[in-house]
Tab-separated table of N, CA, C and O in Angstrom:
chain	number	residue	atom	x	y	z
A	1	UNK	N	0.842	-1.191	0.000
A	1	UNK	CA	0.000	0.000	0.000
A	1	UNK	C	0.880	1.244	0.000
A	1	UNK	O	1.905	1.328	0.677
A	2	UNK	N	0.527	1.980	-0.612
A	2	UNK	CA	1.602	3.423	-0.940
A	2	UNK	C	1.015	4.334	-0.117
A	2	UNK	O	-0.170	4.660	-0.048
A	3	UNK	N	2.098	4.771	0.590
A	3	UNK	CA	1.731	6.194	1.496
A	3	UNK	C	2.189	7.094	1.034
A	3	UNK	O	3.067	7.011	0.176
A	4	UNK	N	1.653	8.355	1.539
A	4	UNK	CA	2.838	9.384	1.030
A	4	UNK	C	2.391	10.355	2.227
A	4	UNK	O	1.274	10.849	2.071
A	5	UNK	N	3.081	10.712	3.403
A	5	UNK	CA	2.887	11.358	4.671
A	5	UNK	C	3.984	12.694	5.063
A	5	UNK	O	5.179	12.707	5.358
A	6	UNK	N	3.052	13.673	4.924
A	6	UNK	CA	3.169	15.228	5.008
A	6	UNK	C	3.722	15.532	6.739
A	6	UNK	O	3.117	14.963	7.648
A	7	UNK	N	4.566	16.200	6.961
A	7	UNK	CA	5.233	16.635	7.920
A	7	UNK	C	6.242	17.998	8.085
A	7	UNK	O	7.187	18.395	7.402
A	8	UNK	N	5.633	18.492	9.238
A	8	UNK	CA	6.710	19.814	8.994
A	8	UNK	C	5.837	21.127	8.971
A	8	UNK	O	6.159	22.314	9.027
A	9	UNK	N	4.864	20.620	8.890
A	9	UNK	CA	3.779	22.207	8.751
A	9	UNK	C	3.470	22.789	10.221
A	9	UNK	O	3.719	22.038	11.164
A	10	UNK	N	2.994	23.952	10.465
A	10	UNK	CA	2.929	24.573	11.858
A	10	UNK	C	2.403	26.570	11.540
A	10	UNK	O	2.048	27.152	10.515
A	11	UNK	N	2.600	27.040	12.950
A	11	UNK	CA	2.973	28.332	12.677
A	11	UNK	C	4.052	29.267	12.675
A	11	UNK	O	5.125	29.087	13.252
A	12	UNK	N	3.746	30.224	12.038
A	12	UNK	CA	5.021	30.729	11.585
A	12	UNK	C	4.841	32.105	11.589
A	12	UNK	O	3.747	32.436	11.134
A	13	UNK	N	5.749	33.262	12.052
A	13	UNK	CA	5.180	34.469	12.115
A	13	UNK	C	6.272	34.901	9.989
A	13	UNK	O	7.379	34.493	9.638
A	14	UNK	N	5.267	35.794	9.189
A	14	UNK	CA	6.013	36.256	7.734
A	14	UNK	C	6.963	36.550	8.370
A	14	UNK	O	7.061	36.922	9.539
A	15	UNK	N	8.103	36.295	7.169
A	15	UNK	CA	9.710	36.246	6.845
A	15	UNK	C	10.193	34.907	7.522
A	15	UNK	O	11.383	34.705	7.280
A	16	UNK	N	9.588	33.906	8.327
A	16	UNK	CA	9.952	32.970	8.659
A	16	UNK	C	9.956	31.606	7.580
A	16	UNK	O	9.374	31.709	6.500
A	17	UNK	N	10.747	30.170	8.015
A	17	UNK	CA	10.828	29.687	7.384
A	17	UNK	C	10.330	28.147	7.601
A	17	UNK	O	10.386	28.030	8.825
A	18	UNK	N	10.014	27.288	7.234
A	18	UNK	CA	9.316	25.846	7.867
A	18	UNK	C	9.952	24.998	6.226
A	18	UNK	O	10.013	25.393	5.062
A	19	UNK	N	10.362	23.597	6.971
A	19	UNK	CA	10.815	22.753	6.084
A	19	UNK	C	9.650	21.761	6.094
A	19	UNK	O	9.260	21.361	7.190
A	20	UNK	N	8.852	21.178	4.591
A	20	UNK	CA	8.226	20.250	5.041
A	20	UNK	C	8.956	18.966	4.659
A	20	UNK	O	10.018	19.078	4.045
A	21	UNK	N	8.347	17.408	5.054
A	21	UNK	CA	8.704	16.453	4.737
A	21	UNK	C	7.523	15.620	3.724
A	21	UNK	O	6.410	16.146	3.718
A	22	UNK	N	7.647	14.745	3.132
A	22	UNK	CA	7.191	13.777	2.708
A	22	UNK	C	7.656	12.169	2.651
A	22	UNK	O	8.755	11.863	2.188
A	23	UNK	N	7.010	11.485	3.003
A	23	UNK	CA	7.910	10.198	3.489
A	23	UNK	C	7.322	9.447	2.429
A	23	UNK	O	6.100	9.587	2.487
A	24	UNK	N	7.715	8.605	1.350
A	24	UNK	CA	7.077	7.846	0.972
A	24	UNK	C	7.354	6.544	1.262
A	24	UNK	O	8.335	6.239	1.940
A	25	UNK	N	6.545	5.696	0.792
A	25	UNK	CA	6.392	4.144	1.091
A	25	UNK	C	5.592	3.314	0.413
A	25	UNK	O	4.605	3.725	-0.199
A	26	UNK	N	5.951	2.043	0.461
A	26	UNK	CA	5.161	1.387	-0.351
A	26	UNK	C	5.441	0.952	-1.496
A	26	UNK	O	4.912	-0.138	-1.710
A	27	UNK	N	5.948	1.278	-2.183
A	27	UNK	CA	6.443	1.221	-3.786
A	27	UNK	C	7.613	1.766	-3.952
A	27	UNK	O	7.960	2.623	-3.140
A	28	UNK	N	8.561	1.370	-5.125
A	28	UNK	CA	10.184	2.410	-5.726
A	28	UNK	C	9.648	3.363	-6.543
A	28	UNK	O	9.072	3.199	-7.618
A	29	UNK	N	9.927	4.573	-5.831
A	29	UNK	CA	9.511	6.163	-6.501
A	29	UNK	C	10.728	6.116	-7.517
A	29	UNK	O	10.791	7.296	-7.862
A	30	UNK	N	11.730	5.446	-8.198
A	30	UNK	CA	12.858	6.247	-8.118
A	30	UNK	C	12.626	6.661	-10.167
A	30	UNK	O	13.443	7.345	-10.784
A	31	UNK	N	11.280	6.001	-10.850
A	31	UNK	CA	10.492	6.837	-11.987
A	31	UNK	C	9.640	7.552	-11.577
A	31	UNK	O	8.877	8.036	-12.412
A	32	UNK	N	9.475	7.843	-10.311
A	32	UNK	CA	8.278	9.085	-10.133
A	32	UNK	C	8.683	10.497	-10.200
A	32	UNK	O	9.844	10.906	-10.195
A	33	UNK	N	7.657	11.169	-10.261
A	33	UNK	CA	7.790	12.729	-10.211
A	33	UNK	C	6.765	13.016	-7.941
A	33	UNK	O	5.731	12.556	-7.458
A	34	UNK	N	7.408	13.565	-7.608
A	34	UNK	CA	6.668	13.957	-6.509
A	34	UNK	C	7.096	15.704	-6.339
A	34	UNK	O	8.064	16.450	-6.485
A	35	UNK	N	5.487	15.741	-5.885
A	35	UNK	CA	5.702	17.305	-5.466
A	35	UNK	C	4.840	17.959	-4.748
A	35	UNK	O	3.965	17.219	-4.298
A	36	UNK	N	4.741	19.024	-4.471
A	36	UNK	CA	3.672	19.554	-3.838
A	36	UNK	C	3.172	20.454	-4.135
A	36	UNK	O	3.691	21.353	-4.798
A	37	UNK	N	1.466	20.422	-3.507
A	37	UNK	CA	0.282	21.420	-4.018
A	37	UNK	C	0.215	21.630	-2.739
A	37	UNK	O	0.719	21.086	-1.757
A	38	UNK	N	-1.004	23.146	-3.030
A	38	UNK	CA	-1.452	23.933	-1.815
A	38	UNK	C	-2.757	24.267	-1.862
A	38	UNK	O	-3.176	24.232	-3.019
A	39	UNK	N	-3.655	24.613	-0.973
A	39	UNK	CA	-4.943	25.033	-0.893
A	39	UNK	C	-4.896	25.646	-0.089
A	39	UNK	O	-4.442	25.236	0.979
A	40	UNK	N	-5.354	26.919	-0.254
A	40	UNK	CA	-5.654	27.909	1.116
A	40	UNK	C	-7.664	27.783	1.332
A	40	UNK	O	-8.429	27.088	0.664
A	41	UNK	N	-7.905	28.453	2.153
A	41	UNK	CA	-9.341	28.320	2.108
A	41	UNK	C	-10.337	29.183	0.795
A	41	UNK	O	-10.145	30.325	0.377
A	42	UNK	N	-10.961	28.612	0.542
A	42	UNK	CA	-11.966	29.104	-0.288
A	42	UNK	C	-11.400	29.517	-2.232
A	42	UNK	O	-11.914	30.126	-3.170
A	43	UNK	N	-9.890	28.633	-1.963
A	43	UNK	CA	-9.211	28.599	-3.131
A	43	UNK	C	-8.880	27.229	-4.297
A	43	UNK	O	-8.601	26.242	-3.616
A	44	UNK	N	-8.850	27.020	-5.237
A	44	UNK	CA	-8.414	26.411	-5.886
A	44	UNK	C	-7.058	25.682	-5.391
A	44	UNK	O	-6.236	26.533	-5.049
A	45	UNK	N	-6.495	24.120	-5.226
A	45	UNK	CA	-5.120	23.680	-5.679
A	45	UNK	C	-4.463	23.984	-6.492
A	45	UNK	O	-4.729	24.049	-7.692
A	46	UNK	N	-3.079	24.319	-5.723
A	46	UNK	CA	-2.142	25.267	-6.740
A	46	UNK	C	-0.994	24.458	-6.749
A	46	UNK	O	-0.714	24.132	-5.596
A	47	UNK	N	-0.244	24.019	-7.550
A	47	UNK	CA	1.124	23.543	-7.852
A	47	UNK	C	1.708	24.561	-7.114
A	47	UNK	O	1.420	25.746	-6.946
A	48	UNK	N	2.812	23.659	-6.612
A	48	UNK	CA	3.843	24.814	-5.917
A	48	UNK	C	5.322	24.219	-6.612
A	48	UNK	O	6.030	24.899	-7.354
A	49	UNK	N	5.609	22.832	-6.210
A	49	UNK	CA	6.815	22.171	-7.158
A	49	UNK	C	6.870	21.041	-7.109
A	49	UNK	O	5.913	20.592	-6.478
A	50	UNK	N	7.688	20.125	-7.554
A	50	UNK	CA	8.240	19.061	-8.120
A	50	UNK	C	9.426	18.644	-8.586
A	50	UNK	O	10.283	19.437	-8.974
A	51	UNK	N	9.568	17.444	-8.586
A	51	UNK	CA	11.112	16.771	-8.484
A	51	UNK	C	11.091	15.336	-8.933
A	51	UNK	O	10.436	14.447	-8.390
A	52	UNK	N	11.991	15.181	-10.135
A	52	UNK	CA	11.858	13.728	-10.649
A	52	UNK	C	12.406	12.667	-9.688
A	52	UNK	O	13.133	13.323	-8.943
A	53	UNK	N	12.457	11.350	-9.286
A	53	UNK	CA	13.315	11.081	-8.210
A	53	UNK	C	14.516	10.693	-8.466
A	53	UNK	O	15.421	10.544	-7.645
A	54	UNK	N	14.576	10.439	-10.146
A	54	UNK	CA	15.757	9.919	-10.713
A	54	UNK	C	17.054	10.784	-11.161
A	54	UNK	O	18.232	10.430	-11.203
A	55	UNK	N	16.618	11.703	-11.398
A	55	UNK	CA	17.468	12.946	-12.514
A	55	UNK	C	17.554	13.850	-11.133
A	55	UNK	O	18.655	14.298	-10.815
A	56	UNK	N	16.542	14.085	-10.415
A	56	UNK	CA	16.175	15.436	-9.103
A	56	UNK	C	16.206	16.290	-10.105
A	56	UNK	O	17.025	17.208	-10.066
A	57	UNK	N	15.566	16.192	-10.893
A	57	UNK	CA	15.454	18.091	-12.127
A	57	UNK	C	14.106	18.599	-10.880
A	57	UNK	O	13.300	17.928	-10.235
A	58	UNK	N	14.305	19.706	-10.943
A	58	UNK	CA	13.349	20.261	-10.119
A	58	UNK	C	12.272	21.393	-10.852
A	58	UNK	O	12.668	22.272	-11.618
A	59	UNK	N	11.142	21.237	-10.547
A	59	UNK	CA	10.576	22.304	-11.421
A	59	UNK	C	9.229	23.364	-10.360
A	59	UNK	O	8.116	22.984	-9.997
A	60	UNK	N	9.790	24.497	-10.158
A	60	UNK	CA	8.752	25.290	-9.289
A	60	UNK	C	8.058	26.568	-9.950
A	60	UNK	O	8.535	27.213	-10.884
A	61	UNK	N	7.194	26.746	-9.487
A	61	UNK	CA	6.264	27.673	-9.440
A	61	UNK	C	6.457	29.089	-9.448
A	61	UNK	O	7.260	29.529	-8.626
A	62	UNK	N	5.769	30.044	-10.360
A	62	UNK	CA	6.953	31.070	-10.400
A	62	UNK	C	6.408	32.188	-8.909
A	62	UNK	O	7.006	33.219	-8.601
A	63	UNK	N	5.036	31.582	-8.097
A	63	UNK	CA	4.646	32.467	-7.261
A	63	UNK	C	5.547	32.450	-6.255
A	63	UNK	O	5.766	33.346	-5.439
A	64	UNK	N	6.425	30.639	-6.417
A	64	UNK	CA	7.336	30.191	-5.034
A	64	UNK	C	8.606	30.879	-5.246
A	64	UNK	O	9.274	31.550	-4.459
A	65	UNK	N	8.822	30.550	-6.583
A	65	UNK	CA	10.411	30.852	-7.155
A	65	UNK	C	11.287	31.928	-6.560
A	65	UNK	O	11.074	33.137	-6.465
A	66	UNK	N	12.785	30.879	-6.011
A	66	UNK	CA	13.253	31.767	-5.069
A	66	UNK	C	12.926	32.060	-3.540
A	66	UNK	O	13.582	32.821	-2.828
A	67	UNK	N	11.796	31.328	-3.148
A	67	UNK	CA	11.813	31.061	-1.813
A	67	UNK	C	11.696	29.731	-1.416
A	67	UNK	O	12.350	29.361	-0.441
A	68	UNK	N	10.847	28.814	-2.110
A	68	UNK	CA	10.666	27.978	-2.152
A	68	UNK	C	11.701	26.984	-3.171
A	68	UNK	O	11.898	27.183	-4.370
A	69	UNK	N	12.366	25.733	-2.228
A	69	UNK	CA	13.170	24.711	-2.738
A	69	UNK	C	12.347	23.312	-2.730
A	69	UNK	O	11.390	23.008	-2.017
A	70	UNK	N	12.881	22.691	-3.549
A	70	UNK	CA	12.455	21.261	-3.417
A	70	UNK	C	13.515	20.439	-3.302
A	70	UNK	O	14.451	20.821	-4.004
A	71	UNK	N	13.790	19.189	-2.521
A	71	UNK	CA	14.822	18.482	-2.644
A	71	UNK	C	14.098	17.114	-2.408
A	71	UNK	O	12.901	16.938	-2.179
A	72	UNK	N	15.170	16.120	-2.524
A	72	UNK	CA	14.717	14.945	-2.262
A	72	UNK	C	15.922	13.942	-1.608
A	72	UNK	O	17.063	14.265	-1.936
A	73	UNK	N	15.809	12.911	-0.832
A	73	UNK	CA	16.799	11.758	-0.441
A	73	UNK	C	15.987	10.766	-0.391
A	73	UNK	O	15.058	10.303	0.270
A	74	UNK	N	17.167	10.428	-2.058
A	74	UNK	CA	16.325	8.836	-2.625
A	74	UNK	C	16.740	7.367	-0.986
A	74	UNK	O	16.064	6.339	-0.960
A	75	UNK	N	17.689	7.577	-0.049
A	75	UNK	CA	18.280	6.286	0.395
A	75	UNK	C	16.757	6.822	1.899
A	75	UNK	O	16.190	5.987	2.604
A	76	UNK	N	16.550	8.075	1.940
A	76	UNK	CA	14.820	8.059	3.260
A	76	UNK	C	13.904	7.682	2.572
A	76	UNK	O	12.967	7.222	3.224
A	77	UNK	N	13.735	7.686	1.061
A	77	UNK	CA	12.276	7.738	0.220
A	77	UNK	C	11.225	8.826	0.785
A	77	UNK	O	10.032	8.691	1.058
A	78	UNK	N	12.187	10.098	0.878
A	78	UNK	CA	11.900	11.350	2.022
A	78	UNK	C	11.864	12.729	0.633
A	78	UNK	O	12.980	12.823	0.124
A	79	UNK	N	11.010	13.539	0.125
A	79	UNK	CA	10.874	14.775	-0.396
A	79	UNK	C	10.655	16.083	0.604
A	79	UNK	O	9.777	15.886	1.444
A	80	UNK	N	11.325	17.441	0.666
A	80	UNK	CA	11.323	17.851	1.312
A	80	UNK	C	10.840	19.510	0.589
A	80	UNK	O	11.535	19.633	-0.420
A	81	UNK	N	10.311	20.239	0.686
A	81	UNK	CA	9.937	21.264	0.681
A	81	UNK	C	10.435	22.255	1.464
A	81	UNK	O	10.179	22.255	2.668
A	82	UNK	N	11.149	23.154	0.939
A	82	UNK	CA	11.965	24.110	1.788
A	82	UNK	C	11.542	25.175	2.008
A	82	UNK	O	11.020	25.281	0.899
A	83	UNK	N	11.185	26.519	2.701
A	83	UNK	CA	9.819	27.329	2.380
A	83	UNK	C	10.619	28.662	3.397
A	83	UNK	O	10.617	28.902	4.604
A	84	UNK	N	11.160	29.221	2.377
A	84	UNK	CA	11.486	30.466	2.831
A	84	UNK	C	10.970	32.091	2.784
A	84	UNK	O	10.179	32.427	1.902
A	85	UNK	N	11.541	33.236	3.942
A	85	UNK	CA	10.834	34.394	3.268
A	85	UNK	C	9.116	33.901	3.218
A	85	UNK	O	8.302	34.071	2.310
A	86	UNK	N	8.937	33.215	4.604
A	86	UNK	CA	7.080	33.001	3.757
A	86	UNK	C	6.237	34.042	4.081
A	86	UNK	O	6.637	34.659	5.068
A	87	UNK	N	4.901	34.585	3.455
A	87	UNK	CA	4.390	34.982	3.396
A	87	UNK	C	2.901	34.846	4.341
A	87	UNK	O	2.755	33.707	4.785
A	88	UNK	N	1.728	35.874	4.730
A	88	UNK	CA	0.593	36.062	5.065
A	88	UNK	C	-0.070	34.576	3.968
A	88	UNK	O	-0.607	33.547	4.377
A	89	UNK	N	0.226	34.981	2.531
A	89	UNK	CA	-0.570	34.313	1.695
A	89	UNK	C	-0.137	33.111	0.941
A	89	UNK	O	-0.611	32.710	-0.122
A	90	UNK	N	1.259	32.355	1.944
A	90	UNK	CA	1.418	31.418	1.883
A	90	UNK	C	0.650	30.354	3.210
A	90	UNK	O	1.037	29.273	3.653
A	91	UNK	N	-0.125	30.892	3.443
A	91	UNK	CA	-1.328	29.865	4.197
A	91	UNK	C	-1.643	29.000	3.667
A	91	UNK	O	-1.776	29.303	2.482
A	92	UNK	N	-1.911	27.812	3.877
A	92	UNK	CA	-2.498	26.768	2.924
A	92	UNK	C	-2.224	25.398	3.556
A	92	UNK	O	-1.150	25.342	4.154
A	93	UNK	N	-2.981	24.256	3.554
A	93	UNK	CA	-2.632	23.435	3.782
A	93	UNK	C	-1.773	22.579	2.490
A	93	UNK	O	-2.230	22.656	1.350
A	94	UNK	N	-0.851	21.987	2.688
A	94	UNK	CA	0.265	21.427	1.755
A	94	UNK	C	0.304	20.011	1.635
A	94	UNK	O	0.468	19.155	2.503
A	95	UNK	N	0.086	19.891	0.144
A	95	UNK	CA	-0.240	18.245	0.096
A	95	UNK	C	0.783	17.840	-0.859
A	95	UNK	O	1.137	18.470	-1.855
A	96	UNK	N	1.408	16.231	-0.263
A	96	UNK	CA	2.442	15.765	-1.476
A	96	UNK	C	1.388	15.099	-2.251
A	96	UNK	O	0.192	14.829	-2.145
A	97	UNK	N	2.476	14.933	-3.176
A	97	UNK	CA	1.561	13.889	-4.332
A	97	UNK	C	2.596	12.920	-5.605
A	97	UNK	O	3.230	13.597	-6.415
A	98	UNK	N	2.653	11.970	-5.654
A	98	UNK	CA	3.058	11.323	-6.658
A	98	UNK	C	2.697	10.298	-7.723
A	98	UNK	O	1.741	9.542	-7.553
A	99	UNK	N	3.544	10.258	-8.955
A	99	UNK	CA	2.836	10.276	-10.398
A	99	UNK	C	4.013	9.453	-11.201
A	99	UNK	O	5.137	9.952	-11.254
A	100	UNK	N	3.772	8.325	-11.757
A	100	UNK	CA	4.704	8.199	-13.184
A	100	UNK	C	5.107	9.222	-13.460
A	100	UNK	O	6.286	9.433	-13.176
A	101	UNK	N	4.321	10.309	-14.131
A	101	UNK	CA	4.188	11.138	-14.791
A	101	UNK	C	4.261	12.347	-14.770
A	101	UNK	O	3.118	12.801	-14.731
A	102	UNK	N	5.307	13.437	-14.777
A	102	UNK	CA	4.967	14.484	-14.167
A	102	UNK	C	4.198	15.955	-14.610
A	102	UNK	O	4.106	16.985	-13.943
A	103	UNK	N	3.634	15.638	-16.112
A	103	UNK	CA	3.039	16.421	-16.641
A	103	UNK	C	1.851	16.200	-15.980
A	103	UNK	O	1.205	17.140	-15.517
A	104	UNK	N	1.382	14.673	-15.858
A	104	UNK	CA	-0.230	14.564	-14.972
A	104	UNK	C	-0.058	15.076	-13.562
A	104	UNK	O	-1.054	15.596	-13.059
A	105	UNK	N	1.265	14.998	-12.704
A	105	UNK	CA	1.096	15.358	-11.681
A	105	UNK	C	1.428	16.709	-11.563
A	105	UNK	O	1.477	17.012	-10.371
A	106	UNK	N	1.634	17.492	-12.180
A	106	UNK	CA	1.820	19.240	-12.296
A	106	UNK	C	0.284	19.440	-12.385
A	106	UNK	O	-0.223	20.198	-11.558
A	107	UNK	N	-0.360	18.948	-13.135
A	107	UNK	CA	-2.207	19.546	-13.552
A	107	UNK	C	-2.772	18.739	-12.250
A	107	UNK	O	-3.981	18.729	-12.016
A	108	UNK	N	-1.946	18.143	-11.513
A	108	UNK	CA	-3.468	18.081	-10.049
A	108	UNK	C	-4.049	16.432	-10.308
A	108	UNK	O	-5.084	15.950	-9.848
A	109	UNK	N	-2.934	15.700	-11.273
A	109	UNK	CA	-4.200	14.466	-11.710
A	109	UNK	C	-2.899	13.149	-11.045
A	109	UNK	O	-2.351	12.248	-11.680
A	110	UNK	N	-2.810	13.372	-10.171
A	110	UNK	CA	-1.155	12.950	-9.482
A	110	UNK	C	-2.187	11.208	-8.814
A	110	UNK	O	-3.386	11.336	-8.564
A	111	UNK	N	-1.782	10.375	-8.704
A	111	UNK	CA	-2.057	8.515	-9.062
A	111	UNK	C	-2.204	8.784	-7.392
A	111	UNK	O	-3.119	8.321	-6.711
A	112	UNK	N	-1.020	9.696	-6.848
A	112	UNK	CA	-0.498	9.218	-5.034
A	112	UNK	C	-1.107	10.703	-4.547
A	112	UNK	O	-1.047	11.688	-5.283
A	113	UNK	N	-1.688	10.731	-3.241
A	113	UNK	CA	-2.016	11.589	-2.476
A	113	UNK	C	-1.420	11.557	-1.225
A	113	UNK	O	-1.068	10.433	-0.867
A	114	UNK	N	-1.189	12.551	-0.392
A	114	UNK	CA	-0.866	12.812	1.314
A	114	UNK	C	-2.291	13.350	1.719
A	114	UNK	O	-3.126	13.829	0.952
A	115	UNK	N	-2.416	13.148	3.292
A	115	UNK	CA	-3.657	13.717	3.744
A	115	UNK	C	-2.986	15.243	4.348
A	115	UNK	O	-3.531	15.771	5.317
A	116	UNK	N	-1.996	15.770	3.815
A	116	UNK	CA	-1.669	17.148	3.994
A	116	UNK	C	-1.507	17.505	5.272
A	116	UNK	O	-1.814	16.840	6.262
A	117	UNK	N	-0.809	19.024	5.220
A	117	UNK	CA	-0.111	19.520	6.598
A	117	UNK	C	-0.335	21.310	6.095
A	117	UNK	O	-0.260	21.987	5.069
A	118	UNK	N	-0.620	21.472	7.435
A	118	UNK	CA	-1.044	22.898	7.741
A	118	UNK	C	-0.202	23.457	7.938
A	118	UNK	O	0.531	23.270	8.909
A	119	UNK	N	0.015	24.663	6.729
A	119	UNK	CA	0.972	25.563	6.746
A	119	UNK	C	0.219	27.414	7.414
A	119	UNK	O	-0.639	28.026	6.778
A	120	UNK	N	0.826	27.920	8.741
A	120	UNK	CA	-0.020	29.497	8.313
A	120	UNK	C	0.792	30.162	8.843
A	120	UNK	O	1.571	29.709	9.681
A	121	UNK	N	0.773	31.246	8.500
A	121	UNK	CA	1.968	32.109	8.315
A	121	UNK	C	1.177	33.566	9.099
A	121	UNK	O	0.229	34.139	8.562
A	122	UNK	N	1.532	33.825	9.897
A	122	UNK	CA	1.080	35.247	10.457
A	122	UNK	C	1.880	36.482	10.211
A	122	UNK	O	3.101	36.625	10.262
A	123	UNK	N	0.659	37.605	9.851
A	123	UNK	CA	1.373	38.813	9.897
A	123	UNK	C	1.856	39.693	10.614
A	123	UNK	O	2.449	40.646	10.108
């Protein structure tokens, strides 16, 4: 059974910084794409980034870009989200997700889900 379990979220007063985790399990990610989306309330899921597990090409978001890192350690089966400089309107709860595929998992249509971690950021 494939997990994929979100860690690392909390509060945070803006300009601060929170690392998240993702643990996966269950299956060899090492053809997957994993990454993470966000939802704040009363908003749409938003891509934030992604990371092949094989190559680590990384690909982010241009709202994150520059504060936000993605990394990964293939020997934890661990993705990590690095989240700097955050913002009021980086609130959101933060969900991993992984995919064969990472064009399906950039559009939100990602095979693997996390039950997400609460990110909020005070002003």
């Amino acid at each position: 059974q494939v997990q994929l379990v979100e860690s690392g979220g909390g509060l945070v007063q803006a300009g601060g910084s929170l690392r998240l985790s993702c643990a996966a399990s269950g299956r060899t990610f090492s053809s997957y794409a994993t990454g993470w989306f966000r939802q704040a309330p009363g908003k749409e899921r938003e891509f934030v980034a992604a990371i092949r597990w094989s190559s680590g090409s990384t690909y982010v978001a241009d709202s994150v870009k520059g504060r936000f890192t993605i990394s990964r350690d293939n020997a934890k089966n661990t993705v990590y989200l690095q989240m700097n400089s955050l913002k009021p309107d980086d609130t959101a709860v933060y969900y991993c997700a992984a995919d064969p595929s990472l064009s399906r998992l950039q559009i939100g249509s990602a095979r693997y889900w996390g039950q997400g971690t609460q990110v909020t950021v005070s002003s």
